[in-house]
CSV table of N, CA and C in Angstrom, one decimal:
chain,number,residue,atom,x,y,z
A,1,MET,N,-3.0,-4.2,6.3
A,1,MET,CA,-2.3,-3.4,5.6
A,1,MET,C,-3.2,-2.5,4.7
A,2,ASP,N,-2.9,-1.3,4.7
A,2,ASP,CA,-3.5,-0.5,3.7
A,2,ASP,C,-2.7,-0.3,2.2
A,3,THR,N,-3.4,0.2,1.3
A,3,THR,CA,-2.8,0.0,-0.1
A,3,THR,C,-1.8,1.1,-0.1
A,4,LEU,N,-1.3,2.1,1.0
A,4,LEU,CA,-0.2,2.7,0.8
A,4,LEU,C,1.1,2.1,1.6
A,5,THR,N,0.7,1.2,2.3
A,5,THR,CA,2.2,0.7,3.3
A,5,THR,C,3.0,0.0,2.6
A,6,PRO,N,2.6,-0.8,1.3
A,6,PRO,CA,3.8,-1.1,0.7
A,6,PRO,C,4.5,-0.2,0.1
A,7,LEU,N,3.8,0.7,-0.6
A,7,LEU,CA,4.6,2.0,-1.3
A,7,LEU,C,5.5,2.7,-0.3
A,8,ILE,N,4.8,2.7,0.9
A,8,ILE,CA,5.7,3.9,1.8
A,8,ILE,C,7.0,2.7,2.2
A,9,CYS,N,6.8,1.5,2.3
A,9,CYS,CA,8.0,0.7,2.8
A,9,CYS,C,9.1,0.6,1.5
A,10,ASP,N,8.5,0.8,0.2
A,10,ASP,CA,9.4,0.8,-0.9
A,10,ASP,C,10.2,2.1,-0.9
A,11,LEU,N,9.5,3.2,-0.7
A,11,LEU,CA,10.6,4.4,-0.4
A,11,LEU,C,11.3,4.5,0.6
A,12,LEU,N,10.9,4.0,1.7
A,12,LEU,CA,11.8,4.1,3.0
A,12,LEU,C,13.0,3.0,2.5
A,13,GLU,N,12.8,1.8,2.0
A,13,GLU,CA,14.1,1.2,1.7
A,13,GLU,C,14.8,1.6,0.9
A,14,TRP,N,14.3,2.3,-0.2
A,14,TRP,CA,15.0,3.1,-1.3
A,14,TRP,C,15.9,4.0,-0.7
A,15,LEU,N,15.2,5.0,0.2
A,15,LEU,CA,16.0,5.9,1.1
A,15,LEU,C,17.3,5.4,1.8
A,16,GLU,N,16.9,3.9,2.3
A,16,GLU,CA,18.1,3.6,3.2
A,16,GLU,C,19.3,3.2,2.3
A,17,ARG,N,19.0,2.9,1.1
A,17,ARG,CA,20.1,2.3,0.7
A,17,ARG,C,21.3,3.2,0.1
A,18,THR,N,20.8,4.7,0.0
A,18,THR,CA,22.0,5.5,-0.3
A,18,THR,C,21.2,6.8,0.1
A,19,PRO,N,22.0,8.1,0.4
A,19,PRO,CA,21.6,9.5,0.7
A,19,PRO,C,20.7,9.8,-0.5
A,20,ARG,N,19.7,10.5,-0.5
A,20,ARG,CA,19.2,11.0,-1.8
A,20,ARG,C,18.7,12.5,-1.1
A,21,THR,N,18.9,13.3,-2.4
A,21,THR,CA,18.5,14.8,-2.1
A,21,THR,C,16.9,14.6,-2.5
A,22,HIS,N,16.4,15.9,-1.7
A,22,HIS,CA,14.6,16.1,-1.9
A,22,HIS,C,14.7,15.9,-3.4
A,23,ALA,N,15.3,16.6,-4.2
A,23,ALA,CA,14.9,16.6,-6.0
A,23,ALA,C,15.3,15.2,-6.3
A,24,GLU,N,16.3,14.4,-6.0
A,24,GLU,CA,16.2,13.0,-6.4
A,24,GLU,C,14.8,12.4,-5.8
A,25,VAL,N,14.3,12.3,-4.7
A,25,VAL,CA,13.2,11.6,-4.5
A,25,VAL,C,12.0,12.0,-5.1
A,26,ILE,N,11.7,13.3,-5.3
A,26,ILE,CA,10.6,13.7,-6.3
A,26,ILE,C,10.8,13.4,-7.3
A,27,ASP,N,11.9,13.5,-8.0
A,27,ASP,CA,12.2,13.0,-9.5
A,27,ASP,C,11.9,11.5,-9.5
A,28,GLY,N,12.5,10.6,-8.4
A,28,GLY,CA,12.5,9.2,-8.6
A,28,GLY,C,11.1,8.8,-8.3
A,29,TRP,N,10.5,9.3,-7.8
A,29,TRP,CA,9.0,9.1,-7.4
A,29,TRP,C,7.9,9.6,-8.4
A,30,ARG,N,8.5,10.5,-9.2
A,30,ARG,CA,7.4,11.1,-10.2
A,30,ARG,C,6.5,10.1,-10.8
A,31,THR,N,7.0,9.0,-11.2
A,31,THR,CA,6.5,8.0,-12.1
A,31,THR,C,5.5,6.8,-11.4
A,32,SER,N,6.0,7.0,-10.1
A,32,SER,CA,5.1,6.2,-9.2
A,32,SER,C,3.8,6.7,-9.1
A,33,CYS,N,2.9,5.8,-8.9
A,33,CYS,CA,1.5,6.4,-8.8
A,33,CYS,C,1.0,5.4,-7.4
A,34,PRO,N,0.7,6.0,-6.7
A,34,PRO,CA,0.4,7.5,-6.2
A,34,PRO,C,1.4,8.1,-5.7
A,35,ARG,N,2.6,8.8,-6.1
A,35,ARG,CA,3.5,9.2,-5.5
A,35,ARG,C,3.3,10.2,-4.3
A,36,LEU,N,2.7,11.4,-4.5
A,36,LEU,CA,2.2,12.4,-3.7
A,36,LEU,C,1.9,11.7,-2.4
A,37,PRO,N,0.8,11.1,-2.5
A,37,PRO,CA,0.2,10.5,-1.2
A,37,PRO,C,1.1,9.7,-0.3
A,38,VAL,N,2.1,9.0,-1.2
A,38,VAL,CA,3.0,8.3,-0.4
A,38,VAL,C,4.1,9.2,0.4
A,39,TRP,N,4.5,10.0,-0.4
A,39,TRP,CA,5.5,11.2,0.2
A,39,TRP,C,4.7,11.9,1.3
A,40,GLU,N,3.5,12.4,1.0
A,40,GLU,CA,2.9,13.1,2.0
A,40,GLU,C,2.6,12.0,3.4
A,41,GLU,N,2.2,11.0,3.3
A,41,GLU,CA,1.9,10.2,4.2
A,41,GLU,C,3.4,9.9,5.1
A,42,ALA,N,4.6,9.5,4.5
A,42,ALA,CA,5.7,9.4,5.0
A,42,ALA,C,6.2,10.4,5.7
A,43,THR,N,6.1,11.6,5.2
A,43,THR,CA,6.3,13.0,6.0
A,43,THR,C,5.6,13.2,7.0
A,44,ASP,N,4.1,13.2,6.8
A,44,ASP,CA,3.1,13.3,7.9
A,44,ASP,C,3.4,12.3,9.1
A,45,LYS,N,3.7,11.3,9.0
A,45,LYS,CA,4.0,10.5,9.9
A,45,LYS,C,5.5,10.6,10.8
A,46,GLY,N,6.1,11.4,10.1
A,46,GLY,CA,7.6,11.4,10.6
A,46,GLY,C,8.4,10.5,10.3
A,47,TYR,N,8.1,9.6,9.2
A,47,TYR,CA,9.0,8.3,8.6
A,47,TYR,C,10.3,8.8,8.0
A,48,VAL,N,10.3,10.0,7.2
A,48,VAL,CA,11.3,10.7,6.6
A,48,VAL,C,11.4,12.1,7.2
A,49,SER,N,12.5,12.9,7.0
A,49,SER,CA,13.0,14.0,7.4
A,49,SER,C,14.1,14.7,6.3
A,50,CYS,N,14.0,15.9,6.1
A,50,CYS,CA,14.9,16.5,5.4
A,50,CYS,C,16.2,17.1,6.3
A,51,ARG,N,17.3,16.5,6.2
A,51,ARG,CA,18.6,17.1,6.8
A,51,ARG,C,19.4,17.9,6.0
A,52,GLY,N,19.5,19.1,5.9
A,52,GLY,CA,19.9,19.9,4.7
A,52,GLY,C,19.5,19.6,3.4
A,53,ARG,N,20.2,19.2,2.5
A,53,ARG,CA,19.9,18.8,1.0
A,53,ARG,C,19.0,17.4,1.0
A,54,PHE,N,19.4,16.5,2.0
A,54,PHE,CA,18.9,15.1,1.9
A,54,PHE,C,17.9,14.8,2.7
A,55,VAL,N,17.2,13.7,2.3
A,55,VAL,CA,16.0,13.1,2.9
A,55,VAL,C,16.4,11.7,3.5
A,56,GLU,N,16.1,11.6,4.7
A,56,GLU,CA,16.8,10.4,5.5
A,56,GLU,C,15.4,9.7,6.3
A,57,VAL,N,15.5,8.6,6.3
A,57,VAL,CA,14.6,7.8,6.9
A,57,VAL,C,14.9,8.0,8.6
A,58,THR,N,13.9,8.4,9.3
A,58,THR,CA,14.0,8.8,10.8
A,58,THR,C,14.0,7.3,11.6
A,59,SER,N,14.0,7.3,12.7
A,59,SER,CA,14.0,6.2,13.6
A,59,SER,C,12.4,5.8,13.7
A,60,VAL,N,11.5,6.7,13.6
A,60,VAL,CA,10.1,6.3,13.6
A,60,VAL,C,10.0,5.5,12.3
A,61,GLY,N,10.6,5.8,11.1
A,61,GLY,CA,10.4,5.1,9.8
A,61,GLY,C,11.2,4.0,9.8
A,62,ARG,N,12.0,3.9,10.4
A,62,ARG,CA,12.9,2.5,10.6
A,62,ARG,C,12.1,1.4,11.5
A,63,SER,N,11.4,1.9,12.5
A,63,SER,CA,10.4,1.2,13.4
A,63,SER,C,9.2,0.7,12.5
A,64,PHE,N,8.7,1.5,11.7
A,64,PHE,CA,7.6,1.3,10.9
A,64,PHE,C,7.8,0.4,10.0
A,65,LEU,N,9.0,0.4,9.4
A,65,LEU,CA,9.5,-0.4,8.3
A,65,LEU,C,9.9,-2.0,8.7
A,66,SER,N,10.4,-2.0,9.9
A,66,SER,CA,10.6,-3.3,10.6
A,66,SER,C,9.2,-4.1,11.0
A,67,ARG,N,8.4,-3.2,11.5
A,67,ARG,CA,6.9,-3.8,11.7
A,67,ARG,C,6.2,-4.2,10.6
A,68,ALA,N,6.4,-3.4,9.7
A,68,ALA,CA,5.7,-3.7,8.2
A,68,ALA,C,6.6,-5.1,7.7
A,69,ARG,N,7.7,-5.1,7.6
A,69,ARG,CA,8.3,-6.4,7.1
A,69,ARG,C,7.9,-7.6,8.1
A,70,ASP,N,7.8,-7.3,9.4
A,70,ASP,CA,7.4,-8.4,10.5
A,70,ASP,C,5.9,-9.0,10.1
A,71,LEU,N,5.2,-8.2,9.6
A,71,LEU,CA,3.8,-8.4,9.3
A,71,LEU,C,3.4,-9.3,7.8
A,72,THR,N,4.4,-8.6,7.1
A,72,THR,CA,4.7,-9.3,5.6
A,72,THR,C,5.5,-10.5,5.6
A,73,ASP,N,6.3,-11.1,6.7
A,73,ASP,CA,7.0,-12.1,6.8
A,73,ASP,C,5.8,-13.1,7.5
A,74,THR,N,5.2,-12.7,8.3
A,74,THR,CA,4.0,-13.5,9.2
A,74,THR,C,3.1,-13.8,8.2
A,75,ALA,N,2.4,-13.0,7.4
A,75,ALA,CA,1.4,-13.4,6.1
A,75,ALA,C,2.0,-14.2,5.3
A,76,ALA,N,2.9,-14.3,4.9
A,76,ALA,CA,3.7,-15.4,3.9
A,76,ALA,C,3.8,-16.7,4.5
A,77,ARG,N,4.5,-16.7,5.7
A,77,ARG,CA,4.6,-18.0,6.5
A,77,ARG,C,2.9,-18.6,6.7
A,78,ASP,N,1.9,-17.8,6.9
A,78,ASP,CA,0.7,-18.2,7.1
A,78,ASP,C,0.0,-18.7,6.1
A,79,GLN,N,0.5,-18.1,4.9
A,79,GLN,CA,0.2,-18.5,3.7
A,79,GLN,C,0.5,-20.0,3.1
A,80,ILE,N,1.7,-19.9,3.2
A,80,ILE,CA,2.4,-21.3,2.9
A,80,ILE,C,2.1,-22.5,3.9
A,81,ALA,N,1.7,-22.0,5.2
A,81,ALA,CA,1.4,-23.1,6.1
A,81,ALA,C,-0.2,-23.6,5.8
A,82,ALA,N,-0.8,-22.5,5.3
A,82,ALA,CA,-2.0,-23.2,4.7
A,82,ALA,C,-2.5,-23.8,3.4
A,83,SER,N,-1.1,-23.8,2.6
A,83,SER,CA,-1.2,-24.4,1.5
A,83,SER,C,-1.0,-26.0,1.6
């Protein structure tokens, strides 16, 4: 997992909780570092899209999030088993 993956997952999970406007997304991630690479990566890969005023997670984004969660769960189980 690269360094942006956990931040992209955070962004996608945050967007899934409730509809957000583009302004809310940018404002909410203003203090997150590195905000813009996360946003750019998520949009470039098609994980999010703007629908009218709102930003939403796409089906590609939901698939990515599911795979990332599975990898995280597997890594955590492996770490516990190695203890």
